[in-house]
mmCIF file of C-alpha atoms and ligand atoms in Angstrom:
data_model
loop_
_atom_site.group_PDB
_atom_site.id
_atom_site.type_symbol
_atom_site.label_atom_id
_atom_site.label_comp_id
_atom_site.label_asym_id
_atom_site.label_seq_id
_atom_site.Cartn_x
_atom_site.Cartn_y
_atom_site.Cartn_z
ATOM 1 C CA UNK B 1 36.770 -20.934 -0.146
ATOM 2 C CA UNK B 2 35.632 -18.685 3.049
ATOM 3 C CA UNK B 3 33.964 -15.756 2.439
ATOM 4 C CA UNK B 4 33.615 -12.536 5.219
ATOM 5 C CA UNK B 5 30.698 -13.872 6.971
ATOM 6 C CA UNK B 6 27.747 -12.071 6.700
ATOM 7 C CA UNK B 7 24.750 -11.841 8.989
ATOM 8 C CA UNK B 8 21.567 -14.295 8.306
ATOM 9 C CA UNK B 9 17.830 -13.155 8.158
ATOM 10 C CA UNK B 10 15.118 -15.345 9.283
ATOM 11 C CA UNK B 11 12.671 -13.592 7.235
ATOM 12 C CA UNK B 12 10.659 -14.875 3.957
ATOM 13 C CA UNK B 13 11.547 -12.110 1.149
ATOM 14 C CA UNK B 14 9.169 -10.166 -0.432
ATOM 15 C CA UNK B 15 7.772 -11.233 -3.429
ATOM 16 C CA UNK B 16 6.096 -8.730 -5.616
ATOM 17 C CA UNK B 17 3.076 -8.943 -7.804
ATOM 18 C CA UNK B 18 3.909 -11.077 -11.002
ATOM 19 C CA UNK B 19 5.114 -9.165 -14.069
ATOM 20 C CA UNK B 20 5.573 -11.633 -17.107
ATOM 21 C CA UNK B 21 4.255 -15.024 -17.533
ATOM 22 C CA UNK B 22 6.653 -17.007 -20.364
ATOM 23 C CA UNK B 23 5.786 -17.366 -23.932
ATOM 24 C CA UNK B 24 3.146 -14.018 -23.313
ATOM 25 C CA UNK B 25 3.855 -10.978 -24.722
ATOM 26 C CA UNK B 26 2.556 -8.018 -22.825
ATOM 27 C CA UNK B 27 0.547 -9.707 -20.370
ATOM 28 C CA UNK B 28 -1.965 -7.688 -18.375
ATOM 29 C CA UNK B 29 -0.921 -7.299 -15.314
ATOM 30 C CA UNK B 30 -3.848 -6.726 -12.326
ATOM 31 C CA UNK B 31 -1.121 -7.821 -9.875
ATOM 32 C CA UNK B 32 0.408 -4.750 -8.013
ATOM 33 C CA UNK B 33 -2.369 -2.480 -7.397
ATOM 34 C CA UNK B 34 -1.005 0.431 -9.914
ATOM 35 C CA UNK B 35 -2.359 2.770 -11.356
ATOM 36 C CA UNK B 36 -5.576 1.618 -13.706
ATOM 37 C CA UNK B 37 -4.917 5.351 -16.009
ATOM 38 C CA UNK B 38 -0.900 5.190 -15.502
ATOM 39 C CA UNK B 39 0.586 8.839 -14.986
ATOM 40 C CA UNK B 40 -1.107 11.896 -14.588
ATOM 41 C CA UNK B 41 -0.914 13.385 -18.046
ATOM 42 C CA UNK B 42 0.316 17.007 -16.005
ATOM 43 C CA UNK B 43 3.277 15.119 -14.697
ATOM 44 C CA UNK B 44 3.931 13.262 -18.379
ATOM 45 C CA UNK B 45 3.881 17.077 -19.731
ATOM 46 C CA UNK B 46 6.931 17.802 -17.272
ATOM 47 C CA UNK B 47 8.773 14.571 -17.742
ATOM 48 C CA UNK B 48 8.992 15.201 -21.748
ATOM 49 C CA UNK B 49 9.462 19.038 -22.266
ATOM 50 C CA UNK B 50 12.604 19.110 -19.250
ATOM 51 C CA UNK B 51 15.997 18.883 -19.290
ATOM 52 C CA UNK B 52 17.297 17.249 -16.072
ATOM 53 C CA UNK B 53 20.241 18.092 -14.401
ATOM 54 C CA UNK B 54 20.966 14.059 -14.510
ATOM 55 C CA UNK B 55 24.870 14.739 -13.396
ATOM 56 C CA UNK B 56 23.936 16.568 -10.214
ATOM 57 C CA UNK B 57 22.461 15.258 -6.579
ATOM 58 C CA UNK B 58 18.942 15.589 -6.161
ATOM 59 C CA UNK B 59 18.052 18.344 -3.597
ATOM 60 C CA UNK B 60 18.374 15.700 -0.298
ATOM 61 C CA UNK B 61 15.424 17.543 1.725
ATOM 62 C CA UNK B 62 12.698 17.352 -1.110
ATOM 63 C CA UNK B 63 11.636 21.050 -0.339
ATOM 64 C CA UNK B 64 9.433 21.603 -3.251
ATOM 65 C CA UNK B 65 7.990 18.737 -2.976
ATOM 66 C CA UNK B 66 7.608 18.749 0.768
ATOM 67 C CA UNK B 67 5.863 22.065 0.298
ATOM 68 C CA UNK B 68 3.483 21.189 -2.116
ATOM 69 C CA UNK B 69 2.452 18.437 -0.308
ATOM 70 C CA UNK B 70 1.861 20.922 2.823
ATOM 71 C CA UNK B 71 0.120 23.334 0.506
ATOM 72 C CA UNK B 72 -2.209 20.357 -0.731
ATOM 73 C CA UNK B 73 -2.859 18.746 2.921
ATOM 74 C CA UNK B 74 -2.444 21.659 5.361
ATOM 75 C CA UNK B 75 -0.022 20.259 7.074
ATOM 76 C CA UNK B 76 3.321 21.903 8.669
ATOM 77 C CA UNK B 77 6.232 21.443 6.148
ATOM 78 C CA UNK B 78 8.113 20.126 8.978
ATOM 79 C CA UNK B 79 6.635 17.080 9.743
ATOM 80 C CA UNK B 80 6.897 15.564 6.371
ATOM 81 C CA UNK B 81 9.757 13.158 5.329
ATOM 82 C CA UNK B 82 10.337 12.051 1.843
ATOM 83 C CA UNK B 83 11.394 8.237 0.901
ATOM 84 C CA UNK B 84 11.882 6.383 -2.144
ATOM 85 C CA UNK B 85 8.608 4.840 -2.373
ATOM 86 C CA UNK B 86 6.716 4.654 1.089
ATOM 87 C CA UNK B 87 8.397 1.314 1.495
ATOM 88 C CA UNK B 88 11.198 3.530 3.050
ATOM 89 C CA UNK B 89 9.556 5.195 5.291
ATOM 90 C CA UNK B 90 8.505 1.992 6.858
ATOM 91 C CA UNK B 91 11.791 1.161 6.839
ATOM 92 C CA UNK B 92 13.159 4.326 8.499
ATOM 93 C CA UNK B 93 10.724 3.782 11.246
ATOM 94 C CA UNK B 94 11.929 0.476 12.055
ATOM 95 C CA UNK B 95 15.183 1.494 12.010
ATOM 96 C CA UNK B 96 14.449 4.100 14.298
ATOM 97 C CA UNK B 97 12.118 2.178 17.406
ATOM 98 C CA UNK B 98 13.168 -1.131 16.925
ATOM 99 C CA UNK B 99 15.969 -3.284 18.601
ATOM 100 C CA UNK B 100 15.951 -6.773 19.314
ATOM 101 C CA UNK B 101 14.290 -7.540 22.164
ATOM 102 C CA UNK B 102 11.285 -4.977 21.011
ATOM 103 C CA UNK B 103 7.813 -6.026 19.939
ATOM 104 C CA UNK B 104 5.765 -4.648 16.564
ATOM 105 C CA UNK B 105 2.074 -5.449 15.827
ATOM 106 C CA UNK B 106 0.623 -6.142 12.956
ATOM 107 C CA UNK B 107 -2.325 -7.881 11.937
ATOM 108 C CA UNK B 108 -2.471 -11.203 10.330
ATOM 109 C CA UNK B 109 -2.963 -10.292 6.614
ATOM 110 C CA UNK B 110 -1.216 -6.710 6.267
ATOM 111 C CA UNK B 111 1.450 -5.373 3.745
ATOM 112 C CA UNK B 112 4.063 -7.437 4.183
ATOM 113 C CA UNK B 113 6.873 -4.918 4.255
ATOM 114 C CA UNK B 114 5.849 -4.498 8.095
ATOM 115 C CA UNK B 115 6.670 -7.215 8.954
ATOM 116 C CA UNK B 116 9.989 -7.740 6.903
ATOM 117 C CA UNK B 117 11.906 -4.873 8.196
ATOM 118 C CA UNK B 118 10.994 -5.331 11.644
ATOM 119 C CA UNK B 119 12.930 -8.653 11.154
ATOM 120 C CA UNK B 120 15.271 -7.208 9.473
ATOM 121 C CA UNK B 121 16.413 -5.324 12.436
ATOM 122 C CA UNK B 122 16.014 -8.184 14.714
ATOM 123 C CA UNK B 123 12.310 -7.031 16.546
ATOM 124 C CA UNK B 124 10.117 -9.981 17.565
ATOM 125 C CA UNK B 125 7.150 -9.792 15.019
ATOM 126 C CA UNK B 126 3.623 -10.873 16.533
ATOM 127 C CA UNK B 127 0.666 -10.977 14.582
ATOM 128 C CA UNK B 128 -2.815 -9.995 16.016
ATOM 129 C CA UNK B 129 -5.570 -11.960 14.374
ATOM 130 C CA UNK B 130 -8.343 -10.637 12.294
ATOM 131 C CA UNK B 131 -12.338 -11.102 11.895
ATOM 132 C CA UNK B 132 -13.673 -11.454 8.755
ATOM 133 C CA UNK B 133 -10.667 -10.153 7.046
ATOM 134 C CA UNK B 134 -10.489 -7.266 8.963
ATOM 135 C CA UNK B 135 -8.147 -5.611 11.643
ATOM 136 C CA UNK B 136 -9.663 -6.318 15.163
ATOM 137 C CA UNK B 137 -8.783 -3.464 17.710
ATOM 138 C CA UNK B 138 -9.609 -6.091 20.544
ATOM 139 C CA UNK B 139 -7.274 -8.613 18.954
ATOM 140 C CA UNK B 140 -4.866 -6.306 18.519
ATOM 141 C CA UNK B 141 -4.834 -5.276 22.110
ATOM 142 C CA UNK B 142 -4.655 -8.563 23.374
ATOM 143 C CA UNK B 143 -1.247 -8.564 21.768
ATOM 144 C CA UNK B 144 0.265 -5.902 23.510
ATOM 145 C CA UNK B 145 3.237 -6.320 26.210
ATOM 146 C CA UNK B 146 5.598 -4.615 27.904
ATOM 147 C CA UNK B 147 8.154 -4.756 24.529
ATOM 148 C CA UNK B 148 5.468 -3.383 22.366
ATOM 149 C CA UNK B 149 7.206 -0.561 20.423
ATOM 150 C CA UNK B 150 5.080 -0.245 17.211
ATOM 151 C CA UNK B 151 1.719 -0.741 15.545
ATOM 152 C CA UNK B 152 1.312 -1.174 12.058
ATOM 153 C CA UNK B 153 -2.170 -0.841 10.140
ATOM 154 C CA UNK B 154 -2.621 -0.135 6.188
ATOM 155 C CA UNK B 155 -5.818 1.771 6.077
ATOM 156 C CA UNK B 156 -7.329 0.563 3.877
ATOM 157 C CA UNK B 157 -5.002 -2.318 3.871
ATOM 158 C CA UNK B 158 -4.043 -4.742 1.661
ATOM 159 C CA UNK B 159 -4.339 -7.691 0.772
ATOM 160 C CA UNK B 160 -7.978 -7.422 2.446
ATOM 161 C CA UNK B 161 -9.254 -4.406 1.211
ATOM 162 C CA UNK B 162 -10.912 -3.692 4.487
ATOM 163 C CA UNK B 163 -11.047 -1.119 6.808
ATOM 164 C CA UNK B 164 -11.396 0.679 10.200
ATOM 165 C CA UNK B 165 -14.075 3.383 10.634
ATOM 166 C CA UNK B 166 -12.793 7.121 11.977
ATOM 167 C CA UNK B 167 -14.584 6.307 14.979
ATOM 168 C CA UNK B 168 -12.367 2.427 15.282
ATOM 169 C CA UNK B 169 -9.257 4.493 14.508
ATOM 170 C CA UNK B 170 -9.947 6.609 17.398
ATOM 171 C CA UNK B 171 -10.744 4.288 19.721
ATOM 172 C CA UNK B 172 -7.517 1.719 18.838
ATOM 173 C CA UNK B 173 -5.174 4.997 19.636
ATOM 174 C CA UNK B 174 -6.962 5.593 22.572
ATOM 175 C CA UNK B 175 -6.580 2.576 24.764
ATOM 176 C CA UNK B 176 -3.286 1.689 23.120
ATOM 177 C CA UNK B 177 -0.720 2.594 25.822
ATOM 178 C CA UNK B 178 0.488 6.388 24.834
ATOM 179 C CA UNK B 179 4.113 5.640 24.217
ATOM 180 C CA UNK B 180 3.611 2.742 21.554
ATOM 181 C CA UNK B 181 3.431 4.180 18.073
ATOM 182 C CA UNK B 182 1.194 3.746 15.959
ATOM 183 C CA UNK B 183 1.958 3.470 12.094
ATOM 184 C CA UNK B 184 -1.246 4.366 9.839
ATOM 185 C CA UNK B 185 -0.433 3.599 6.206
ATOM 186 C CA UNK B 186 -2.795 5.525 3.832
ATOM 187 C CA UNK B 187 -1.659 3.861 0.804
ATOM 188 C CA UNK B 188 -5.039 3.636 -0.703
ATOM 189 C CA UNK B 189 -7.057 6.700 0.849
ATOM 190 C CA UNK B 190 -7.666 8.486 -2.383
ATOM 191 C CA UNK B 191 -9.589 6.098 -3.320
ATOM 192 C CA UNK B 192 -11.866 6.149 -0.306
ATOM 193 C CA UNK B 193 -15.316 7.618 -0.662
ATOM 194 C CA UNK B 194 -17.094 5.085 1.897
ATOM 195 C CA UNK B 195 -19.046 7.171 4.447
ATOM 196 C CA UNK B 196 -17.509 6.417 7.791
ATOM 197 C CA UNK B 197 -13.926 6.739 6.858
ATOM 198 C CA UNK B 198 -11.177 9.587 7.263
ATOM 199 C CA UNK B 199 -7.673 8.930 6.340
ATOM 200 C CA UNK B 200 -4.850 9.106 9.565
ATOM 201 C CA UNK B 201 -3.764 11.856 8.277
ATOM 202 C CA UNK B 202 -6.675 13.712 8.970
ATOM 203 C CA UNK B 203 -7.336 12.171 11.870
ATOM 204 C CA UNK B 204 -4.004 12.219 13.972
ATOM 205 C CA UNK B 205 -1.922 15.519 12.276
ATOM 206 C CA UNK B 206 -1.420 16.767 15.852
ATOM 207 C CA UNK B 207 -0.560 13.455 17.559
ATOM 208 C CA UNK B 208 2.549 12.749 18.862
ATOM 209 C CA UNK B 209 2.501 9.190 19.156
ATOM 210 C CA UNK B 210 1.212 8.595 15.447
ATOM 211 C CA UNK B 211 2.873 8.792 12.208
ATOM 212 C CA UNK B 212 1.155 8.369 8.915
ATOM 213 C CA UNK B 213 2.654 7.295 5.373
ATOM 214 C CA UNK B 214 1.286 7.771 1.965
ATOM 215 C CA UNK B 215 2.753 6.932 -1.397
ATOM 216 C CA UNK B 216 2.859 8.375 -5.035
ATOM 217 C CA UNK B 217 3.004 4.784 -6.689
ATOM 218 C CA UNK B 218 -0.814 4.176 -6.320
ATOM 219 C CA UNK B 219 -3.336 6.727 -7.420
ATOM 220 C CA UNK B 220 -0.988 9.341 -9.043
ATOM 221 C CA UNK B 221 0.881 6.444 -11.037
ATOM 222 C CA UNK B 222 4.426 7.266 -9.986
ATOM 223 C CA UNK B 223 5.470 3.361 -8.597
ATOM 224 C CA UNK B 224 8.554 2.763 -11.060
ATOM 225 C CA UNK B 225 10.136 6.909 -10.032
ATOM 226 C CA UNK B 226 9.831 5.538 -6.333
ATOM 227 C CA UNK B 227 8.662 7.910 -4.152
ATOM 228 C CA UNK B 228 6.580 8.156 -1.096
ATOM 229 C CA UNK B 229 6.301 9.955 2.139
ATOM 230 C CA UNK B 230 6.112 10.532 6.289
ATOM 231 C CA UNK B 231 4.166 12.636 8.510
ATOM 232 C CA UNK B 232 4.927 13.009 12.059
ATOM 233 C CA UNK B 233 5.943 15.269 15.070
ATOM 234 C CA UNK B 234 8.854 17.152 14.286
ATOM 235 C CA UNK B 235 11.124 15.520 17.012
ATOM 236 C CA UNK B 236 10.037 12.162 14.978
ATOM 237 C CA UNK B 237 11.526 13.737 11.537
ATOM 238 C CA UNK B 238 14.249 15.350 12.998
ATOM 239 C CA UNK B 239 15.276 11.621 13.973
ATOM 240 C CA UNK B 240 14.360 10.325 10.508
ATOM 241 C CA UNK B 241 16.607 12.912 8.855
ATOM 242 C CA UNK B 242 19.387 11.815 10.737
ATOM 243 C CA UNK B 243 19.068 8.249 9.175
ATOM 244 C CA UNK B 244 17.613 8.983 5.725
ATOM 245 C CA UNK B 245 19.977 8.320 2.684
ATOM 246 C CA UNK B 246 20.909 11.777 1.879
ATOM 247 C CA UNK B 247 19.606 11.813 -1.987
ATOM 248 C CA UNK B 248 17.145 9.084 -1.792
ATOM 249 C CA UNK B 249 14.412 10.797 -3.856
ATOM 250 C CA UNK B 250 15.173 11.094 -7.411
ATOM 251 C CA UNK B 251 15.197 14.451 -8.946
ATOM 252 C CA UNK B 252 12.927 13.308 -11.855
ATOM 253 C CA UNK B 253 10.689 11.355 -9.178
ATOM 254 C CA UNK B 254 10.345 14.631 -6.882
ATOM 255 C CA UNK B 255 9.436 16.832 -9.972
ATOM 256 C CA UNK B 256 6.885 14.329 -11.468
ATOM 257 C CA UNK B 257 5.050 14.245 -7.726
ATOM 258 C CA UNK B 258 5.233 17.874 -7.383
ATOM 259 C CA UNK B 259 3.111 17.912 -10.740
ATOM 260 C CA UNK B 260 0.696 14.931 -10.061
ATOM 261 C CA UNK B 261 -0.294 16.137 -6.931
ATOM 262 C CA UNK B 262 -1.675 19.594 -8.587
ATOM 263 C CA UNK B 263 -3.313 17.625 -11.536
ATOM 264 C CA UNK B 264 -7.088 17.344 -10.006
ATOM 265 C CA UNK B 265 -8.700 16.295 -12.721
ATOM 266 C CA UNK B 266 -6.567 13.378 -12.996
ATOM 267 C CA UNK B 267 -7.036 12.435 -9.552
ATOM 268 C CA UNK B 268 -10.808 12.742 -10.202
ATOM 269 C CA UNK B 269 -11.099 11.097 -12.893
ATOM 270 C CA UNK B 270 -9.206 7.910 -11.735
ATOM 271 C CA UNK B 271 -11.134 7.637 -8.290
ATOM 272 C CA UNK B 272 -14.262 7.566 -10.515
ATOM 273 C CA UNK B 273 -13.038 4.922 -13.022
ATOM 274 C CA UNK B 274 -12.592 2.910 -10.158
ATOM 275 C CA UNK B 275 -15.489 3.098 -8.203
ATOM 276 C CA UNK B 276 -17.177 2.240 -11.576
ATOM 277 C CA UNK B 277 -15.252 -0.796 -12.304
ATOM 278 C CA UNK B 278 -14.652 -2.240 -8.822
ATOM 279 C CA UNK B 279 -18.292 -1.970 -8.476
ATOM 280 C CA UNK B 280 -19.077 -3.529 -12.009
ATOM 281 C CA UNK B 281 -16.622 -6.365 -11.716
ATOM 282 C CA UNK B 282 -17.534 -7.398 -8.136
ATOM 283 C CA UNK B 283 -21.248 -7.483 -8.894
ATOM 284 C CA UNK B 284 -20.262 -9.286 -12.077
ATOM 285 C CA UNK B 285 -17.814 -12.249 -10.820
ATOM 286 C CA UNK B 286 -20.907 -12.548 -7.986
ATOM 287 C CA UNK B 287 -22.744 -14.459 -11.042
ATOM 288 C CA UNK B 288 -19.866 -16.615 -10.737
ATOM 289 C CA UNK B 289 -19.805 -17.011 -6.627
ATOM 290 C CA UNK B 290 -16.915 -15.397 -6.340
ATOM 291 C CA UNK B 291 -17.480 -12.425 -3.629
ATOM 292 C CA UNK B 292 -15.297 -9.853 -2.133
ATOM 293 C CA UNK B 293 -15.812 -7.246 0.338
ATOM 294 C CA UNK B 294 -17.516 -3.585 0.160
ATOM 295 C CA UNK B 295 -15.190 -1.409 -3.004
ATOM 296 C CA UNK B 296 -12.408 0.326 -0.821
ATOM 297 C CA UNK B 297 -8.990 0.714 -2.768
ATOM 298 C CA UNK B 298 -8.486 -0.224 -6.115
ATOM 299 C CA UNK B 299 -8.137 -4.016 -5.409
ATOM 300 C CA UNK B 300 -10.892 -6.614 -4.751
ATOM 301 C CA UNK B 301 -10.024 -9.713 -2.696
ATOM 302 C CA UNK B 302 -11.835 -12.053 -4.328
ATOM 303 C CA UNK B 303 -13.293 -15.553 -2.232
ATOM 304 C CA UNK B 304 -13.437 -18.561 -4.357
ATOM 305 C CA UNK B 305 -15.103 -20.400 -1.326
ATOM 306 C CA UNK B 306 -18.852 -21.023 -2.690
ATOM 307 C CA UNK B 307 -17.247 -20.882 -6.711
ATOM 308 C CA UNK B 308 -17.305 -24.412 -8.754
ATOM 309 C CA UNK B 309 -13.712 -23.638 -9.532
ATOM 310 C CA UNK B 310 -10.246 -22.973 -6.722
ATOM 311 C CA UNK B 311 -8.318 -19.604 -7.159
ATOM 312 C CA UNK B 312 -5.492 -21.191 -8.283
ATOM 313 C CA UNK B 313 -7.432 -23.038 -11.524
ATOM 314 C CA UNK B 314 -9.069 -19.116 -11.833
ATOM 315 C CA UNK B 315 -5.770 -17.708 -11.603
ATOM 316 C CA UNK B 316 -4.177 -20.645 -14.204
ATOM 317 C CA UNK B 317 -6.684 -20.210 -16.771
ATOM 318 C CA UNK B 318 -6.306 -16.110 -16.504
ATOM 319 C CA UNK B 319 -2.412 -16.756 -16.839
ATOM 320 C CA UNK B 320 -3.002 -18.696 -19.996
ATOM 321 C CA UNK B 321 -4.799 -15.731 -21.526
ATOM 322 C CA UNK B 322 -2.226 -13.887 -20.548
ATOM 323 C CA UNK B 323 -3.845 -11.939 -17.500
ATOM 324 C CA UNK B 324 -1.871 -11.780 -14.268
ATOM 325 C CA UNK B 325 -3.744 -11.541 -10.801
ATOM 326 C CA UNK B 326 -2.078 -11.477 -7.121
ATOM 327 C CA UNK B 327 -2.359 -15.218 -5.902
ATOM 328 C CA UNK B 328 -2.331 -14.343 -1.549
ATOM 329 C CA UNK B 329 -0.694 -17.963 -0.852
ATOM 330 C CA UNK B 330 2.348 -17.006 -0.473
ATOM 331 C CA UNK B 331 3.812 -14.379 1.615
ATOM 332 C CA UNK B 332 0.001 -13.198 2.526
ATOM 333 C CA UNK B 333 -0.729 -16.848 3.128
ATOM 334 C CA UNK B 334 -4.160 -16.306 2.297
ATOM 335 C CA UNK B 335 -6.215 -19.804 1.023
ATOM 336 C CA UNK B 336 -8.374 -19.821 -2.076
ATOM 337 C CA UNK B 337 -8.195 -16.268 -2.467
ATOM 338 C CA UNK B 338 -6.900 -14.028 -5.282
ATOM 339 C CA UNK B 339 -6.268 -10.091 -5.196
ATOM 340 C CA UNK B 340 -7.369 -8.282 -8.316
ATOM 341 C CA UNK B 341 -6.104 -4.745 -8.989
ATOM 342 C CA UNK B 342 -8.770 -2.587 -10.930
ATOM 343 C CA UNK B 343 -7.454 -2.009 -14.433
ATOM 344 C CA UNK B 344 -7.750 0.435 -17.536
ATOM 345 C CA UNK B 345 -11.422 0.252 -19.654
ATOM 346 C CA UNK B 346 -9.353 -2.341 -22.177
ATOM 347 C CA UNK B 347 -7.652 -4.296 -19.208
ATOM 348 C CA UNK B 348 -11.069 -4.627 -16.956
ATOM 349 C CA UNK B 349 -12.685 -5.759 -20.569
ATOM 350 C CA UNK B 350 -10.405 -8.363 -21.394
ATOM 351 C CA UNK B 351 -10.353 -9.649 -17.450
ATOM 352 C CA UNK B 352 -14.387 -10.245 -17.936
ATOM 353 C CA UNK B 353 -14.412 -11.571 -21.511
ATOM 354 C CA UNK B 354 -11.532 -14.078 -19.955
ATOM 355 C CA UNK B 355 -13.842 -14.897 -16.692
ATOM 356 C CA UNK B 356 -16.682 -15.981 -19.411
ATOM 357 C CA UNK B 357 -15.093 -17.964 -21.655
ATOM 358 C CA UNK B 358 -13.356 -19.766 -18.261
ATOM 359 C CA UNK B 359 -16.669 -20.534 -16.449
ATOM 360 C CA UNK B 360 -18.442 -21.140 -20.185
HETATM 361 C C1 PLP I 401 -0.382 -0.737 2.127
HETATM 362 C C2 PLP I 401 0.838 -0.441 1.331
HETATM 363 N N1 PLP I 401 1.775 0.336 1.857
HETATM 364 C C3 PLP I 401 2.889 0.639 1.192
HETATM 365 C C4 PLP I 401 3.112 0.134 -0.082
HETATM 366 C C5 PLP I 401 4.417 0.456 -0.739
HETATM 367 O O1 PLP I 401 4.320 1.408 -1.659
HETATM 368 P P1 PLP I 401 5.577 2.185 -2.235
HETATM 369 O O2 PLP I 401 5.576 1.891 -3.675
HETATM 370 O O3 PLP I 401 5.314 3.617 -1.908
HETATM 371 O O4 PLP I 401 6.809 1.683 -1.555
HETATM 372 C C6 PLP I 401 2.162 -0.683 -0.676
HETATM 373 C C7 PLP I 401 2.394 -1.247 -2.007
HETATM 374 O O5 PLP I 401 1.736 -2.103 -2.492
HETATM 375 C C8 PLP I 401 0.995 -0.981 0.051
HETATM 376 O O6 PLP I 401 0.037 -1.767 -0.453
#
């Protein structure tokens, strides 16, 4: 039988961070880089006591929520898109610079979504190697041609869990050419308290050649309501708008982000549980020789290189007790390396207990 024919990607699909593993009930799952406290008890509060107007459109411009998220950053209402989940965003922007013959770089190890929809749309992707695990300005550079439309970096980024200094950020949108763009994903920045780093929002508000993306499925919990967002000139937006699903944020997901982002003392309290644990556990598994890079996000990439046993035996025996960590083969293709996402007290507990009676 002949079907319509449809058109055929070249493009590996994105696999996300295991949920289940069979025969396991309620597995822990370090896999996804969530949330280690869940939702911010100030958006829960909201979510129970409301009655939502399920049977009508969400409002397709986000006001509220863009405005509290001006309030909250100081930034111009304007130059804020809303998507469902960041992953969007990144998708809108493709959508909007890319065709064919175009060129997008992005280092060796990011998030792989960059890379996806630029395929998706038919751009040439070409990867700019890194040192040490992280992004390389100079290697980046080198990449550069004539086609180069777009410049992706997740700062921090992930899988690596490095990052570029304020001054490296700087520099890398300096002596790129002024009309590529340059995508700064701050996914992670909450979570940032190292010394020499400022997110891209803070950096580049008033550029017009950078836009900057941030998400509500990391620190403030939110991943399953979908919902991230965009800053960037207003002529950028504008453009966006024009391509944007009309209601693609959720009513319920726009309400619960208006909340988390004025609950402080949740935000607080989770960037301090995780500069506790990521600290504890990577000192910890260094008994072990397994080593990761300075605490950044909440996420350790862990190096099995010098250990007595491979990731994938680590990650085996974890499955078998019913913990679930990121293997970085696939997709990230990323050898003898596993990405663990810092959990609750309980979950970071159980992940240690499961380490020692491995190695014992
Ligand atoms: C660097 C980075 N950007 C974007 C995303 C996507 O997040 P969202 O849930 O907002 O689509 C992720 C998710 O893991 C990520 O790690």
């Amino acid at each position: 039988m002949t079907i319509p024919k449809f058109k055929t990607f070249r493009i590996e699909a994105y696999k996300p961070g295991k949920s289940d593993i069979r025969k396991i009930q309620n597995p822990i799952k370090l896999s996804a880089n969530e949330s280690a406290l869940g939702v911010s008890p100030r958006a829960l509060k909201v979510l129970q006591s409301k009655d939502f107007l399920m049977s009508k459109y969400p409002d397709s411009k986000a006001s509220n929520l863009r405005k509290e998220i001006a309030k909250k950053y100081k930034c111009d209402l304007d130059k804020i898109i809303c998507g469902a989940g960041s992953d969007e965003i990144i998708q809108m922007i493709c959508q909007l610079y890319l065709k064919p013959s175009d060129e997008v770089v992005v280092p060796q190890y990011s998030f792989l979504m960059y890379r996806i929809y630029a395929q998706i749309v038919g751009a040439k992707v070409v990867f700019s190697k890194e040192k040490n695990f992280k992004v390389s300005i100079s290697e980046i550079l080198k990449k550069i041609t004539k086609k180069t439309k777009l410049v992706f970096i997740a700062n921090p980024n992930n899988p690596t869990g490095t990052y570029l200094g304020k001054s490296e950020l700087i520099e890398l949108r300096k002596k790129l050419n002024k009309n590529i763009l340059l995508v700064l994903d701050d996914a992670y920045f909450e979570y940032m308290k190292n010394e020499d780093y400022k997110s891209g929002l803070e950096l580049f508000k008033n550029k017009d050649n950078v836009v900057v993306i941030r998400t509500f499925s990391k620190i403030y919990g939110l991943a399953s309501l979908r919902v991230g967002w965009g800053h960037a000139p207003k002529k950028i937006i504008n453009a966006m708008n024009l391509i944007k699903p009309p209601f693609n944020v959720n009513q319920i997901a726009q309400l619960a982000a208006v909340e988390s982002l004025k609950d402080k003392s949740f935000i607080n309290r989770s960037i301090k549980h995780n500069i506790i644990f990521a600290n504890k556990i990577k000192k910890f598994l260094e008994k072990f020789k397994i080593f990761s890079s300075d605490v950044t996000a909440n996420f350790l990439l862990l190096n099995f290189d010098k250990c007595k046993y491979s990731a994938n035996y680590v990650f085996n025996m974890l499955q078998l007790k019913g913990i679930i960590l990121r293997s970085t083969e696939d997709g990230y293709k990323i050898k003898n390396k596993l990405r663990l996402t810092i959990g609750s007290k309980t979950q970071n507990d159980k992940f240690i207990k499961a380490i020692i009676d491995i190695f014992n």
